[in-house]
Short mmCIF file of C-alpha atoms in Angstrom, two decimals:
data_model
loop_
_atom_site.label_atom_id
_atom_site.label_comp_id
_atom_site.label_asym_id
_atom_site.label_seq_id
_atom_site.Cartn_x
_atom_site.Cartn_y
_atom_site.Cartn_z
CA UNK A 1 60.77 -55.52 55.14
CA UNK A 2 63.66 -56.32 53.14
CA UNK A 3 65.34 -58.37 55.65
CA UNK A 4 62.31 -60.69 56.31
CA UNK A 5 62.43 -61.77 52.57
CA UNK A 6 64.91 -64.43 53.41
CA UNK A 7 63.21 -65.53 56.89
CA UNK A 8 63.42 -69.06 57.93
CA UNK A 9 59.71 -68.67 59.47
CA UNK A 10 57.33 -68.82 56.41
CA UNK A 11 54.68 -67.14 58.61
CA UNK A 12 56.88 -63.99 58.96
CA UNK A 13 57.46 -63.14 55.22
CA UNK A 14 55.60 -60.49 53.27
CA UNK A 15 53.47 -61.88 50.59
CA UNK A 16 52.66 -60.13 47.73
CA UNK A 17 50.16 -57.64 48.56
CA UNK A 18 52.89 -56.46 51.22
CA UNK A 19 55.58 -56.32 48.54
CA UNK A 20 53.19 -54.21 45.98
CA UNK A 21 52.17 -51.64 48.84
CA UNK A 22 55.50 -50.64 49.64
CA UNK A 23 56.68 -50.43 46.22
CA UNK A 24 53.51 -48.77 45.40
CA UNK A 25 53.95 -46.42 48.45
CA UNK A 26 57.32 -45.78 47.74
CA UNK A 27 56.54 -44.43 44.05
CA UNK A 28 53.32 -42.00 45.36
CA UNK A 29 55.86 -40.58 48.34
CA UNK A 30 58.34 -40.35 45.07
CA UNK A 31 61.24 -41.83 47.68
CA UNK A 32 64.55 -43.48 46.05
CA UNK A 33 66.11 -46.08 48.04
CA UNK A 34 69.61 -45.18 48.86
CA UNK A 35 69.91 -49.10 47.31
CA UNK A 36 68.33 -49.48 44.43
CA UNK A 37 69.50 -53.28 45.23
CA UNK A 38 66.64 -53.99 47.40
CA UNK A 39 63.76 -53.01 44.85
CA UNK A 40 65.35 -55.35 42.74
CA UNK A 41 65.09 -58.06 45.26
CA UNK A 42 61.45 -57.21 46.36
CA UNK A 43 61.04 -57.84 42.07
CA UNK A 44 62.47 -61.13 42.12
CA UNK A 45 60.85 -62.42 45.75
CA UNK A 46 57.33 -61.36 43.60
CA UNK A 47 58.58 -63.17 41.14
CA UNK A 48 58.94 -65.87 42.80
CA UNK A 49 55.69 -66.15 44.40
CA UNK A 50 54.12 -66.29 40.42
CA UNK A 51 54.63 -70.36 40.55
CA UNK A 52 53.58 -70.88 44.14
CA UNK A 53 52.08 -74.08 44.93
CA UNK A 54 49.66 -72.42 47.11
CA UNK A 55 46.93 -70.49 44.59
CA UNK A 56 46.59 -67.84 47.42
CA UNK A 57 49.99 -66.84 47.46
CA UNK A 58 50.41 -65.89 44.24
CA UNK A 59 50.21 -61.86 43.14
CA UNK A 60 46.48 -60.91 42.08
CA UNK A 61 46.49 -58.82 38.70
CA UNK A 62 46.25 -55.58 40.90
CA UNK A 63 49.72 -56.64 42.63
CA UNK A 64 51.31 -56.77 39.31
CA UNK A 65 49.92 -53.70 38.21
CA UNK A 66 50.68 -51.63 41.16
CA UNK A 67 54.19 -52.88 41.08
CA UNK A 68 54.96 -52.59 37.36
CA UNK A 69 53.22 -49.02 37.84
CA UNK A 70 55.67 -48.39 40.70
CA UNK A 71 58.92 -48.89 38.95
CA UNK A 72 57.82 -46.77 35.76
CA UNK A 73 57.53 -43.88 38.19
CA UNK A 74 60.75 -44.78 40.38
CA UNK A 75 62.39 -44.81 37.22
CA UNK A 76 63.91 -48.06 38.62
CA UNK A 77 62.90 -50.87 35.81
CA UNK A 78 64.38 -54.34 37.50
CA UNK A 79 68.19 -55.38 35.69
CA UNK A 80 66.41 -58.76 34.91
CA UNK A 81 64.21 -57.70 31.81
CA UNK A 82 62.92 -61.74 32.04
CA UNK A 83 61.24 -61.03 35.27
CA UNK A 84 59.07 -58.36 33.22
CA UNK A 85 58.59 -61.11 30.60
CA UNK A 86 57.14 -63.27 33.51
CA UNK A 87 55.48 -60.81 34.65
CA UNK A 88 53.38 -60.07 31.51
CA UNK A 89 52.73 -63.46 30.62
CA UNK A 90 51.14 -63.62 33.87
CA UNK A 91 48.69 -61.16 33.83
CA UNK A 92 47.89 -62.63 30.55
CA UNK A 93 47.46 -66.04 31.92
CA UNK A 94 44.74 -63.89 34.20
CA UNK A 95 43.43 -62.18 31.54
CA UNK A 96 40.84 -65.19 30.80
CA UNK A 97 40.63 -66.88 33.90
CA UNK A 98 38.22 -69.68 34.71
CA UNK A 99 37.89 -66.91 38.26
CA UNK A 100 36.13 -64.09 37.09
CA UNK A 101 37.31 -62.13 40.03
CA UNK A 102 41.01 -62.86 39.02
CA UNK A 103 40.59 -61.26 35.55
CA UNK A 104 42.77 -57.77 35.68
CA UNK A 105 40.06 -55.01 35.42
CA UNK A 106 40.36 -51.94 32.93
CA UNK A 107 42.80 -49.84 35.60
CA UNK A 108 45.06 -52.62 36.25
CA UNK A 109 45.76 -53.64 32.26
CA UNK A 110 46.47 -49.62 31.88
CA UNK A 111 48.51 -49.42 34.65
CA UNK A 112 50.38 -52.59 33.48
CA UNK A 113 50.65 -50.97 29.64
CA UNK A 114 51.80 -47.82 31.19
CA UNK A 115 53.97 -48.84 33.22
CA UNK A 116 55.55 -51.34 30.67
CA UNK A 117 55.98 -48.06 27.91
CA UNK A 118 57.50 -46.21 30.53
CA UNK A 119 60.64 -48.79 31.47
CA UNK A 120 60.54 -49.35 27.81
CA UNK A 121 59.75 -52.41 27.69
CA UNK A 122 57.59 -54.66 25.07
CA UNK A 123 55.36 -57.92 25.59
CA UNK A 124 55.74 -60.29 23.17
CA UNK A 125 53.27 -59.76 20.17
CA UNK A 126 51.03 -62.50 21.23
CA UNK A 127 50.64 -61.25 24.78
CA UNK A 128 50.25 -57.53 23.26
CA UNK A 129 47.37 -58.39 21.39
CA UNK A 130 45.64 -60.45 23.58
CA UNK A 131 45.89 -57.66 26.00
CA UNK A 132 44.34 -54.99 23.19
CA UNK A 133 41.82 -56.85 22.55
CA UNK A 134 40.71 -57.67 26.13
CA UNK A 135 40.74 -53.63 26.87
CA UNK A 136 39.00 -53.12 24.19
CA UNK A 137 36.39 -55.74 24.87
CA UNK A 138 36.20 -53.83 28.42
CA UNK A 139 34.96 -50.39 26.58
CA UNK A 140 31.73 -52.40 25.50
CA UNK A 141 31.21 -54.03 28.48
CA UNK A 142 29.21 -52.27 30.93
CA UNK A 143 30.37 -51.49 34.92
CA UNK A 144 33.77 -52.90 33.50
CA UNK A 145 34.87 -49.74 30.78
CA UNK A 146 38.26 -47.94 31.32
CA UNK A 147 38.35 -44.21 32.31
CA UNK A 148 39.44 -41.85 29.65
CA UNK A 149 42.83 -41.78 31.28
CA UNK A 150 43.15 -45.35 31.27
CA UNK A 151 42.28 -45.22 27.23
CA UNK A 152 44.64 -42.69 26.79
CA UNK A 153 47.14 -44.53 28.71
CA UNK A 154 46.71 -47.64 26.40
CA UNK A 155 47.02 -45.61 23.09
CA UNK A 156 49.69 -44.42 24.72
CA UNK A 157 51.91 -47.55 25.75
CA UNK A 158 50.89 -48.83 22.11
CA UNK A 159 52.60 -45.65 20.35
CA UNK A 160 55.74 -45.84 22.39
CA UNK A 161 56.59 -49.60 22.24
CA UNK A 162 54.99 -50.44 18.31
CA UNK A 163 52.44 -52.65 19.27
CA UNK A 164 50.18 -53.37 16.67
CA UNK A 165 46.34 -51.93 16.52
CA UNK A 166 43.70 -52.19 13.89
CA UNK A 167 41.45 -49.27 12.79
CA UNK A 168 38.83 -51.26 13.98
CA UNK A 169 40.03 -51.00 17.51
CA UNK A 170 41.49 -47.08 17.38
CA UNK A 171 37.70 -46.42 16.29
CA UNK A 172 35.87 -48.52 19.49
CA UNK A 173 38.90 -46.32 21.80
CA UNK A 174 38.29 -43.51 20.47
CA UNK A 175 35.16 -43.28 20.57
CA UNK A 176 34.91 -44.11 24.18
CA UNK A 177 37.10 -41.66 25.33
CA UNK A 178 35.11 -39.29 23.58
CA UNK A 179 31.97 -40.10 25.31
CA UNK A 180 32.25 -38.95 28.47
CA UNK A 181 31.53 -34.98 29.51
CA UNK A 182 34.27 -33.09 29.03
CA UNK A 183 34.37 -32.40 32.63
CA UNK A 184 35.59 -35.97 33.69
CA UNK A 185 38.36 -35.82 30.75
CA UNK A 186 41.58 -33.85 31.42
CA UNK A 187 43.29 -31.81 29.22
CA UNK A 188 46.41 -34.36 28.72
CA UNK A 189 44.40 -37.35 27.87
CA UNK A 190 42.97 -35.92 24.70
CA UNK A 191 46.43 -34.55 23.57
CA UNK A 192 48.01 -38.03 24.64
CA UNK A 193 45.18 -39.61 22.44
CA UNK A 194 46.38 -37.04 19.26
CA UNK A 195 50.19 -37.67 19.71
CA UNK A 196 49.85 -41.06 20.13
CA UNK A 197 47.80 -41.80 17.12
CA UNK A 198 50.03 -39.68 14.90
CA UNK A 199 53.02 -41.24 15.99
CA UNK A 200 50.73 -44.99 15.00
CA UNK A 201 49.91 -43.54 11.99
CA UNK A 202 46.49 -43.48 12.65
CA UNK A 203 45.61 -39.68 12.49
CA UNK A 204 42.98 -38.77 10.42
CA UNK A 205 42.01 -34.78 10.62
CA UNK A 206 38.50 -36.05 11.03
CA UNK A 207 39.81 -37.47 14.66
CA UNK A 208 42.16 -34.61 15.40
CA UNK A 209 38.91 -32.34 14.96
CA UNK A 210 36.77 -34.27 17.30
CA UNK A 211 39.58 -34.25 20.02
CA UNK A 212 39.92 -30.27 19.57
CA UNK A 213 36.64 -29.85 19.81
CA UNK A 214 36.44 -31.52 22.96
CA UNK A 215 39.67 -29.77 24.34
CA UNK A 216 38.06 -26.76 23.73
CA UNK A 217 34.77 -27.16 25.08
CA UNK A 218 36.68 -28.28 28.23
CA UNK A 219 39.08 -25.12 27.88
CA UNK A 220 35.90 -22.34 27.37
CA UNK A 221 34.02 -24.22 30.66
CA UNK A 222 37.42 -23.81 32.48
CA UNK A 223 37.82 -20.42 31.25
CA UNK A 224 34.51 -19.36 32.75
CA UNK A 225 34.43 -21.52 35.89
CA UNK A 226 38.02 -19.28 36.91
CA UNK A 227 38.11 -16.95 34.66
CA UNK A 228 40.70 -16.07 32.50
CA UNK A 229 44.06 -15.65 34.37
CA UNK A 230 43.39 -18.79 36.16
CA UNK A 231 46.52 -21.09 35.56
CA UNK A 232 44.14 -24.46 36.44
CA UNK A 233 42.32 -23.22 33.27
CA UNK A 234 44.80 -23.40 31.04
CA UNK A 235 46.26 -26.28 29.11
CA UNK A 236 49.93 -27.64 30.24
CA UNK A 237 52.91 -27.11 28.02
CA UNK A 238 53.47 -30.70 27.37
CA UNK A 239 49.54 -30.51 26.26
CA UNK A 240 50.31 -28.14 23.79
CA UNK A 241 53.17 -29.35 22.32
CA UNK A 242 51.52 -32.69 21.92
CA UNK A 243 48.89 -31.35 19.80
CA UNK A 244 50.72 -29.35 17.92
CA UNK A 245 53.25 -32.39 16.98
CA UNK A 246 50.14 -34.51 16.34
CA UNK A 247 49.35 -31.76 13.81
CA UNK A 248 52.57 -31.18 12.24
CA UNK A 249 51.90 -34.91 11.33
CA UNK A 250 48.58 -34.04 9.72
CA UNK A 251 50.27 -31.10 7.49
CA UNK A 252 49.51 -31.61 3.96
CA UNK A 253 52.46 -30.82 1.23
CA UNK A 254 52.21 -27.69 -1.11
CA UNK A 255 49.87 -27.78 -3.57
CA UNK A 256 48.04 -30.97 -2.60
CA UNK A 257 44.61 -28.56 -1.92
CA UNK A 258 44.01 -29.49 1.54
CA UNK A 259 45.98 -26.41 3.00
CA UNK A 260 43.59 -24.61 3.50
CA UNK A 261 41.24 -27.02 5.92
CA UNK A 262 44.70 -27.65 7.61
CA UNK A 263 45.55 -24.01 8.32
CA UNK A 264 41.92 -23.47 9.56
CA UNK A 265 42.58 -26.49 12.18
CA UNK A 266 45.85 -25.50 13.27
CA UNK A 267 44.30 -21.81 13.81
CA UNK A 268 41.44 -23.47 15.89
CA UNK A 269 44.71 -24.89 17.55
CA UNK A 270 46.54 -21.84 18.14
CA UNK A 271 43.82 -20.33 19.85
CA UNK A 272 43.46 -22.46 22.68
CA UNK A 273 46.79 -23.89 23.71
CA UNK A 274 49.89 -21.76 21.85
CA UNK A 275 52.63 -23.60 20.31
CA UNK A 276 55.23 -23.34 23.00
CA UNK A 277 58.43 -22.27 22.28
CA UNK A 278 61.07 -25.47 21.43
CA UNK A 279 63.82 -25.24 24.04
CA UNK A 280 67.22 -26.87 22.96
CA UNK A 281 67.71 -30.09 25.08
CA UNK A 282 71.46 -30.78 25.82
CA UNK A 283 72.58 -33.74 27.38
CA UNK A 284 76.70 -34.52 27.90
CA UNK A 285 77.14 -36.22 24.13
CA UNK A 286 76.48 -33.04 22.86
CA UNK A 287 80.10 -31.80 23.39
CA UNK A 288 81.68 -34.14 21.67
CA UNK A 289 79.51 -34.70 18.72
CA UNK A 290 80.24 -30.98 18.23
CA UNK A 291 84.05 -31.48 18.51
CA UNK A 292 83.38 -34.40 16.36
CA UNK A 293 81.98 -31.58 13.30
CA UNK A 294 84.51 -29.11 13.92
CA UNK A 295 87.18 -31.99 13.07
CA UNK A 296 85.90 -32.17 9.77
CA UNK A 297 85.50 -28.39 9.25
CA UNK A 298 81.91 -28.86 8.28
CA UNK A 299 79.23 -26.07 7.33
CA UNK A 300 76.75 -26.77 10.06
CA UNK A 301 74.34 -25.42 12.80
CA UNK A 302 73.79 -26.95 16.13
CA UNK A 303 70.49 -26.90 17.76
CA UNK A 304 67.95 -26.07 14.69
CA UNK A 305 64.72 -25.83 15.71
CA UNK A 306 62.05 -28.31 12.91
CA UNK A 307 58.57 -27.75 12.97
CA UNK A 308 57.69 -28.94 17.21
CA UNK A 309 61.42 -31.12 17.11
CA UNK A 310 64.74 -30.84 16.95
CA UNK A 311 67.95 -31.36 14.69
CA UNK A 312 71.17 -32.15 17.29
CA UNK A 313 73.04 -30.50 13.99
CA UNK A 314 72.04 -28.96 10.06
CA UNK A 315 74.66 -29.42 7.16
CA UNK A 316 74.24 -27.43 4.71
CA UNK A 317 75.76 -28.18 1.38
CA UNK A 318 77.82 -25.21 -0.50
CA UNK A 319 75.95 -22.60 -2.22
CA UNK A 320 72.85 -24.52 -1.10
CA UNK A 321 72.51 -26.97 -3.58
CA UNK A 322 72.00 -30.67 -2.62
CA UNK A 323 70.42 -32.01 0.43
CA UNK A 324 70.02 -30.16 3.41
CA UNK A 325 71.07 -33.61 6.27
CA UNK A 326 69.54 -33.80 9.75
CA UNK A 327 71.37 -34.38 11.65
CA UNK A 328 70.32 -36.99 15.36
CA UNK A 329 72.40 -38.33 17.86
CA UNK A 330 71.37 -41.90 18.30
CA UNK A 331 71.48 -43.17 21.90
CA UNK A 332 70.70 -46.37 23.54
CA UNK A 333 67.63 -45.41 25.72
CA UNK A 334 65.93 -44.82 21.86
CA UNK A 335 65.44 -48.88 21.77
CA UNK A 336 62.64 -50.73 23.23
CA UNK A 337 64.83 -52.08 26.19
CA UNK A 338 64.06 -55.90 25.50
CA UNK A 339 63.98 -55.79 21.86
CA UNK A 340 67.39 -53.91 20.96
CA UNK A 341 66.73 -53.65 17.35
CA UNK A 342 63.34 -51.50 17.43
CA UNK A 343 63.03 -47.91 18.16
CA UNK A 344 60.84 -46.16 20.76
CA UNK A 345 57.71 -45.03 18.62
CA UNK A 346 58.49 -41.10 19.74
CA UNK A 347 61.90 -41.80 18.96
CA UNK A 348 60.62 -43.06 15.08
CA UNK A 349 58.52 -40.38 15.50
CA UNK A 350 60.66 -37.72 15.58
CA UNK A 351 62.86 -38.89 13.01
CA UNK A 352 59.45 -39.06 10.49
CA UNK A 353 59.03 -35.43 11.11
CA UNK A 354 62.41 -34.36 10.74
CA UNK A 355 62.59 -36.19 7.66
CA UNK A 356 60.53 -33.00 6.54
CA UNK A 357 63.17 -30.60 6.66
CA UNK A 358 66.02 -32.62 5.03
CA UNK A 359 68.15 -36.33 4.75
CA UNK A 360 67.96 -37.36 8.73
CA UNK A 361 71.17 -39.14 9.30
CA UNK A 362 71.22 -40.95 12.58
CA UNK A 363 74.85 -40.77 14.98
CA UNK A 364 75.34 -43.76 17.25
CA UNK A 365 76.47 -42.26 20.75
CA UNK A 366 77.54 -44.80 23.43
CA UNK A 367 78.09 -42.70 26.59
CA UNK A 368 81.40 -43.17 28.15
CA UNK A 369 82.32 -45.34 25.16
CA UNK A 370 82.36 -42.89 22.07
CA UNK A 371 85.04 -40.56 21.24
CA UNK A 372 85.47 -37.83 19.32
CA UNK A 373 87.14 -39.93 16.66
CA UNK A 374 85.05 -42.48 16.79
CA UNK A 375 81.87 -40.14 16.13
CA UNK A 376 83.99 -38.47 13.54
CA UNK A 377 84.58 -41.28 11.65
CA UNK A 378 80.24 -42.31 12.10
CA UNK A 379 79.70 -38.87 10.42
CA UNK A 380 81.45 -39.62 7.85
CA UNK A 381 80.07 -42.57 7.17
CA UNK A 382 76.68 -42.02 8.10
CA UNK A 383 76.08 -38.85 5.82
CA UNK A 384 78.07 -40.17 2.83
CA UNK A 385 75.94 -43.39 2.85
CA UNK A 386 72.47 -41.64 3.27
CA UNK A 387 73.17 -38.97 0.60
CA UNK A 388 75.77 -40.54 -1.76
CA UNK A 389 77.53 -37.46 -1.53
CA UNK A 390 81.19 -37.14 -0.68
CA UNK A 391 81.73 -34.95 3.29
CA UNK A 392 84.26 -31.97 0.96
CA UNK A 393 80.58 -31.22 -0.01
CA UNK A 394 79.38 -30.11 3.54
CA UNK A 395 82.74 -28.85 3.96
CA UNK A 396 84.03 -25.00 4.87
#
């Protein structure tokens, strides 16, 4: 296939639907090319076709989809971010077509979102809320409204890249995901709905109780469908922990009267999917950002478990008086891969919630470029400007 891309007979190339099905086919049978080269290639030859003279050739809103769906799960985003520029302001050029039939249905703007949050990468604001509001316009239209995955999917790429969404339209999603049975709504779409509205800040407890409720009805039906050692009856892990970090977000502070409600929810919680146990992540910066502490002989912990997330490192001050700092390791796949100054919204996320336990201090980690001085000397600086305080205070 690859090699006919360049063919001097025009009959003999793919077009786009070819292109698409192989990608596509490639990402279900979960096969890397020993090249990633050539995906890249079949990305700009698609590409290409987007400006064809002849209408026919170009890539129908289901050939973008399936390919931008493709990459996200090859894990194989092209080098060229521009071609995903091109690519969105395609489907948008679709998106209110003078040919009905060429308008991208509810599946193929999911797919699109999804697949755009998982390479990281964000349409410009106009395109993003063009899109919204055409998906949204699709959950009132009937024979044309989006599954409950492909909802969830599209509160989901909106969480992850920052895209902006009104209350107004979080209310029309939410509750059409909601409508359905619980039988046609899985487990992992109503705890991506929860995280992602938390991490939006759009979680009210009112909608955190209607998406329990739900989970649970589905959950009891499972329960006695397979009864209860069945493992298809029981909620994932990454269900779980999505809940329970959507209602970490909904925890009110001491004294503010509404513990009470909140400790009845999260019990509700408990019962039906069991915070899991955090498990430290490690990656290779880990080892040096650790040799980087021990340089300055500081009071610290590695690994500390907060609430559903976790510290890369605790300071403690002495005798426990002054800030306790967080803290994070800050690494360049936390950026929206197109727009270099703006966080992933898990990554912001996380950083909101450990803001909880004490003074998060973030620690820029370029792998392969960052030494242990270097990160010795970002400590330094890092905690002294967030807390004012001099490092002989978080000292041994």
């Amino acid at each position: 296939m690859h090699s006919l891309l360049q063919s001097q007979d025009a009959s003999t190339r793919p077009n786009a639907q070819n292109i698409a099905n192989l990608v596509r086919a490639l990402a279900v049978l979960k096969h890397q090319l020993k090249d990633a080269r050539f995906l890249d290639d079949f990305c700009i030859y698609m590409h290409s076709l987007l400006q064809s003279q002849d209408a026919r050739a170009r890539p129908t809103a289901q050939n973008i989809a399936n390919t931008l769906w493709a990459l996200a799960v090859l894990k194989q985003p092209p080098k060229d971010a521009r071609l995903l520029d091109d690519f969105c302001m395609y489907m948008y050029s679709l998106l209110h077509s003078r040919d009905v039939r060429a308008r991208p249905n509810a599946q193929e703007v999911a797919n699109t979102q999804w697949g755009l949050a998982k390479m990281k990468h964000a349409p410009s604001s106009g395109v993003a809320s063009a899109t919204l509001d055409y998906f949204v316009a699709l959950c009132q239209a009937p024979g044309l409204q989006p599954t409950p995955q492909e909802t969830s999917n599209c509160f989901l790429a909106c969480a992850e890249l920052n895209l902006d969404i009104c209350r107004a339209q979080v209310e029309v999603l939410l509750k059409h995901l909601l409508q359905p049975h619980v039988t046609k709504v899985e487990y992992q779409e109503y705890s991506n709905t929860a995280w992602s509205l938390a991490v939006m800040g759009c979680l009210e407890a009112s909608m955190f109780d209607a998406l329990l409720y739900q989970f649970t009805m589905k959950h009891k039906l499972l329960l006695e469908e397979h009864g209860t050692e069945a493992t298809s009856a029981q909620p994932t892990v990454e269900a779980a922990k999505q809940l329970h970090q959507a209602i970490e977000y909904l925890r009110p502070s001491q004294g503010s009267g509404q513990m009470e409600a909140w400790s009845r929810l999260h019990s509700r919680l408990q019962a039906v999917a069991p915070a899991p146990h955090p498990v430290p992540q490690y990656f290779r910066g880990h080892t040096k950002f650790h040799d980087a502490l021990a340089t300055h002989r500081l009071l610290y912990k590695p690994m500390v478990p907060c609430g559903m997330y976790q510290a890369d490192a605790v300071l403690s001050p002495h005798g426990s008086n002054g800030p306790q700092v967080i803290l994070m390791l800050q690494r360049s796949k936390h950026f929206v891969r197109n727009v270099r100054s703006r966080l992933l919204g898990s990554v912001r996320f996380r950083m909101k919630m450990l803001g909880r336990y004490g003074a998060v201090v973030t620690v820029p980690y370029k792998q392969g470029r960052s030494s242990v001085e270097s990160m010795a000397g970002a400590i330094e600086a890092a905690v002294e400007a967030k807390t004012g305080l001099p490092l002989d205070f978080f000292r041994h």
